[in-house]
Coordinates of C-alpha atoms in Angstrom, one line a residue:
X190 CA 0.0 0.0 0.0
X191 CA 1.7 3.2 -1.1
X192 CA 1.5 6.3 1.1
X193 CA 1.5 9.7 -0.6
X194 CA 3.9 12.2 1.0
X195 CA 2.9 15.9 1.5
X196 CA 4.1 18.3 -1.1
X197 CA 7.1 20.4 -0.2
X198 CA 6.6 23.0 -2.9
X199 CA 5.7 26.5 -1.9
X200 CA 6.8 26.1 1.8
X201 CA 8.8 28.9 3.4
X202 CA 10.6 29.3 6.8
X203 CA 7.3 30.1 8.6
X204 CA 5.8 26.9 7.4
X205 CA 8.9 25.0 8.4
X206 CA 8.8 26.4 11.9
X207 CA 5.2 25.3 12.1
X208 CA 6.2 21.8 11.0
X209 CA 8.9 21.7 13.6
X210 CA 6.4 22.7 16.3
X211 CA 4.0 20.0 15.2
X212 CA 6.8 17.4 15.2
X213 CA 7.9 18.4 18.7
X214 CA 4.2 18.0 19.8
X215 CA 4.0 14.5 18.2
X216 CA 7.3 13.3 19.7
X217 CA 6.8 14.7 23.2
X218 CA 3.3 13.1 23.4
X219 CA 4.7 9.7 22.1
X220 CA 2.5 9.7 19.0
X221 CA 2.6 7.0 16.4
X222 CA 6.0 6.5 14.7
X223 CA 4.5 6.6 11.2
X224 CA 3.1 10.0 11.8
X225 CA 6.4 11.2 13.2
X226 CA 8.2 9.8 10.2
X227 CA 5.9 11.4 7.7
X228 CA 6.4 14.9 9.2
X229 CA 10.2 14.3 9.4
X230 CA 10.3 13.3 5.7
X231 CA 8.8 16.7 4.8
X232 CA 11.1 18.7 7.1
X233 CA 14.4 17.1 6.1
X234 CA 14.8 18.3 2.5
X235 CA 13.5 21.8 3.6
X236 CA 16.0 22.2 6.5
X237 CA 19.0 23.0 4.4
X238 CA 22.5 23.9 5.6
X239 CA 22.0 27.6 4.8
X240 CA 18.7 27.7 6.8
X241 CA 20.3 25.7 9.7
X242 CA 23.0 28.3 10.0
X243 CA 20.6 31.2 9.8
X244 CA 20.1 32.8 13.3
X245 CA 16.8 34.4 12.4
X246 CA 15.1 30.9 11.8
X247 CA 15.3 30.0 15.5
X248 CA 13.1 32.9 16.7
X249 CA 10.1 30.6 17.0
X250 CA 11.9 28.8 19.9
X251 CA 11.6 32.1 21.9
X252 CA 8.0 33.2 21.6
X253 CA 8.3 36.0 24.1
X254 CA 10.9 37.8 22.1
X255 CA 8.3 39.1 19.6
X256 CA 6.0 40.6 22.3
X257 CA 6.4 44.4 22.6
X258 CA 7.8 45.9 25.7
X259 CA 5.7 48.0 28.1
X260 CA 7.9 51.0 27.7
X261 CA 7.3 51.1 23.9
X262 CA 3.5 50.7 24.5
X263 CA 3.6 53.7 26.9
X264 CA 5.5 55.8 24.3
X265 CA 3.0 54.9 21.7
X266 CA 0.1 56.0 24.0
X267 CA 1.8 59.3 24.7
X268 CA 2.3 59.9 21.0
X269 CA -1.4 59.2 20.3
X270 CA -2.7 61.8 22.8
X271 CA -4.3 64.7 20.9
X272 CA -2.8 68.1 21.3
X273 CA -4.9 70.9 22.8
X274 CA -6.7 73.0 20.1
X275 CA -6.9 76.8 20.1
X276 CA -10.5 76.8 19.1
X277 CA -12.8 79.1 21.1
X278 CA -15.3 77.4 23.4
X279 CA -18.8 78.6 22.8
X280 CA -20.9 79.2 26.0
X281 CA -24.0 77.1 26.2
X282 CA -27.2 79.1 26.4
X283 CA -29.2 78.5 29.5
X284 CA -32.5 76.6 28.9
X285 CA -35.8 77.6 30.3
X286 CA -37.1 75.7 33.4
X287 CA -39.8 74.1 31.3
X288 CA -37.4 72.8 28.7
X289 CA -35.2 71.4 31.5
X290 CA -38.1 69.5 33.1
X291 CA -39.0 68.1 29.6
X292 CA -35.4 66.9 29.0
X293 CA -35.1 65.3 32.4
X294 CA -38.3 63.3 32.0
X295 CA -37.7 59.6 31.1
X296 CA -38.3 58.7 27.5
X297 CA -39.8 55.3 28.3
X298 CA -38.9 52.0 26.6
X299 CA -36.9 53.8 23.8
X300 CA -34.0 54.6 26.1
X301 CA -33.7 50.9 27.3
X302 CA -31.4 48.5 25.5
X303 CA -33.3 45.8 23.7
X304 CA -33.3 42.3 25.1
X305 CA -31.6 40.9 22.0
X306 CA -28.7 43.3 22.6
X307 CA -28.4 42.3 26.2
X308 CA -28.4 38.6 25.2
X309 CA -25.7 39.3 22.7
X310 CA -23.5 41.0 25.3
X311 CA -24.0 38.2 27.7
X312 CA -23.1 35.6 25.1
X313 CA -19.9 37.5 24.3
X314 CA -19.0 37.6 27.9
X315 CA -19.6 33.9 28.3
X316 CA -17.4 33.1 25.2
X317 CA -14.6 35.2 26.6
X318 CA -14.8 33.4 29.9
X319 CA -14.9 30.0 28.3
X320 CA -12.0 30.6 26.0
X321 CA -9.5 32.8 27.8
X322 CA -6.3 33.7 25.9
X323 CA -3.5 31.2 26.5
X324 CA -0.2 32.7 27.8
X325 CA 2.9 32.3 25.7
X326 CA 5.5 29.7 26.7
X327 CA 8.8 30.9 28.0
X328 CA 12.0 30.0 26.2
X329 CA 12.9 27.4 28.9
X330 CA 9.6 25.7 28.4
X331 CA 10.0 25.5 24.6
X332 CA 13.5 24.1 24.8
X333 CA 12.5 21.6 27.5
X334 CA 9.7 20.4 25.3
X335 CA 12.2 20.0 22.4
X336 CA 14.5 17.9 24.7
X337 CA 11.6 15.7 25.7
X338 CA 10.7 15.2 22.0
X339 CA 14.3 14.1 21.4
X340 CA 14.1 11.6 24.2
X341 CA 10.6 10.2 23.4
X342 CA 11.0 10.1 19.7
X343 CA 9.8 6.8 18.2
X344 CA 11.4 7.4 14.7
X345 CA 15.1 7.7 13.9
X346 CA 14.5 10.2 11.1
X347 CA 12.6 12.5 13.6
X348 CA 15.5 12.1 16.0
X349 CA 18.0 13.3 13.3
X350 CA 15.8 16.3 12.4
X351 CA 15.3 17.4 16.0
X352 CA 19.0 17.0 16.8
X353 CA 19.8 19.3 13.8
X354 CA 17.4 21.8 15.3
X355 CA 18.9 21.6 18.7
X356 CA 22.5 21.9 17.3
X357 CA 21.5 24.9 15.2
X358 CA 19.9 26.6 18.1
X359 CA 23.1 26.2 20.2
X360 CA 25.6 27.1 17.5
X361 CA 24.0 29.3 14.8
X362 CA 24.1 32.6 16.6
X363 CA 26.6 35.2 17.8
X364 CA 29.0 34.2 20.5
X365 CA 27.4 36.0 23.5
X366 CA 24.0 34.6 22.5
X367 CA 25.5 31.2 22.0
X368 CA 27.1 31.2 25.4
X369 CA 23.7 32.1 27.1
X370 CA 22.0 29.3 25.2
X371 CA 24.6 26.8 26.1
X372 CA 24.2 27.7 29.8
X373 CA 20.5 27.3 29.4
X374 CA 20.9 23.9 28.0
X375 CA 23.2 22.9 30.9
X376 CA 20.6 24.3 33.3
X377 CA 17.9 22.2 31.7
X378 CA 20.1 19.1 31.8
X379 CA 20.1 18.6 28.0
X380 CA 22.9 16.1 28.2
X381 CA 20.9 13.5 30.1
X382 CA 18.0 13.9 27.6
X383 CA 20.3 13.1 24.7
X384 CA 22.0 10.2 26.6
X385 CA 18.6 8.6 27.4
X386 CA 17.7 8.9 23.7
X387 CA 21.0 7.4 22.6
X388 CA 21.0 4.4 25.0
X389 CA 18.4 2.2 23.1
X390 CA 20.2 2.9 19.8
X391 CA 23.5 2.0 21.2
X392 CA 22.1 -1.2 22.7
X393 CA 21.1 -2.6 19.3
X394 CA 23.4 -5.5 18.4
X395 CA 22.6 -5.2 14.7
X396 CA 21.6 -1.5 14.1
X397 CA 20.1 -0.3 10.8
X398 CA 21.9 2.4 8.8
X399 CA 19.2 4.9 9.9
X400 CA 19.8 4.0 13.6
X401 CA 23.6 4.5 13.1
X402 CA 22.8 8.0 11.6
X403 CA 20.5 8.9 14.5
X404 CA 23.2 7.8 17.0
X405 CA 25.7 10.0 15.1
X406 CA 23.3 13.0 15.2
X407 CA 22.8 12.5 18.9
X408 CA 26.6 12.3 19.4
X409 CA 27.1 15.6 17.5
X410 CA 24.4 17.3 19.5
X411 CA 26.0 16.1 22.7
X412 CA 29.4 17.4 21.6
X413 CA 27.9 20.9 21.3
X414 CA 25.5 20.7 24.3
X415 CA 28.2 19.4 26.6
X416 CA 30.6 22.3 25.8
X417 CA 29.6 24.1 29.0
X418 CA 28.6 21.1 31.1
X419 CA 31.2 20.4 33.7
X420 CA 29.5 17.2 34.9
X421 CA 29.2 15.6 31.5
X422 CA 31.8 12.9 32.4
X423 CA 29.8 12.0 35.5
X424 CA 26.5 12.0 33.6
X425 CA 28.0 9.6 31.0
X426 CA 29.3 7.3 33.7
X427 CA 26.0 7.3 35.7
X428 CA 23.9 6.7 32.5
X429 CA 25.8 3.4 31.9
X430 CA 26.9 4.4 28.4
X431 CA 30.6 3.6 28.8
X432 CA 30.3 -0.1 28.2
X433 CA 28.1 0.6 25.1
X434 CA 30.7 3.0 23.7
X435 CA 33.4 0.5 24.4
X436 CA 31.6 -2.2 22.5
X437 CA 30.8 0.1 19.6
X438 CA 34.5 1.0 19.2
X439 CA 35.6 -2.7 19.6
X440 CA 33.2 -3.6 16.8
X441 CA 34.3 -0.7 14.5
X442 CA 35.1 -3.2 11.7
X443 CA 31.6 -4.5 11.6
X444 CA 29.7 -1.4 12.7
X445 CA 30.2 2.1 11.2
X446 CA 31.9 4.2 13.9
X447 CA 32.0 7.8 12.8
X448 CA 34.5 10.5 13.7
X449 CA 31.7 12.3 15.6
X450 CA 31.2 9.4 18.0
X451 CA 35.0 9.2 18.5
X452 CA 34.9 13.0 19.4
X453 CA 32.2 12.3 21.9
X454 CA 34.2 9.5 23.4
X455 CA 37.3 11.6 23.7
X456 CA 35.4 14.5 25.2
X457 CA 33.3 12.6 27.7
X458 CA 34.6 9.2 28.4
X459 CA 38.4 9.0 28.5
X460 CA 38.6 10.4 32.0
X461 CA 36.0 7.8 33.1
X462 CA 38.3 4.9 32.6
X463 CA 37.2 3.8 29.2
X464 CA 39.8 1.3 27.8
X465 CA 40.2 1.4 24.0
X466 CA 41.9 -1.6 22.5
X467 CA 44.8 -1.0 20.1

């Protein structure tokens, strides 16, 4: 049974960010692997190297950055205030007592709002109470959801795409911004999320080529994420990954061991007593 893939023509960066958001929702909620794979297959050809290295693409990971500041709103209000006019104010002529009594008399049912208008206003009030506006997520909440999506991903291609997004978020920016993002990833314990996602892939005795690529993508993400993590060696040791790394290196002739995985081993595992055979 052939499955038709969604068309990738006519999609821009805004559509791609929406696809990433949808994929993060699917993976973090442990949705069906086929559904995750179909979205990842649409994202992968669109998420090119030039777009991955563009700092402006990752704005959707910080929703609060697009909200206007209160000071700017106050300035706009001050600018909108009308200037006092130099027109002469005409004095109102005093009305006769009879005219005043006639004006103050109630006009009857014409001055009352209609019952239909009252029902409409009450319905609008009920709708606004039933559907209150949802507050925007902070950047920590968005990144934490991305890390959970990487851990709970059921498809290797979705893992590769999400790791590329995480790596671009940490690297594709100016140095001061990148340092702040790396510290945020350390504070959110991003290394343990990646290690928990890597463990079932490394435990496979006969991994598929796509599983090897997913493991390589997680290794590259860990190399960048762990740049500011001083406890990365301890985290690797406590996660039980050292024997798995050792077995993968020992079986390098049968299994494809990339230079990225070797970089991760040199960065995280040599101080933990990992013995590499000559």
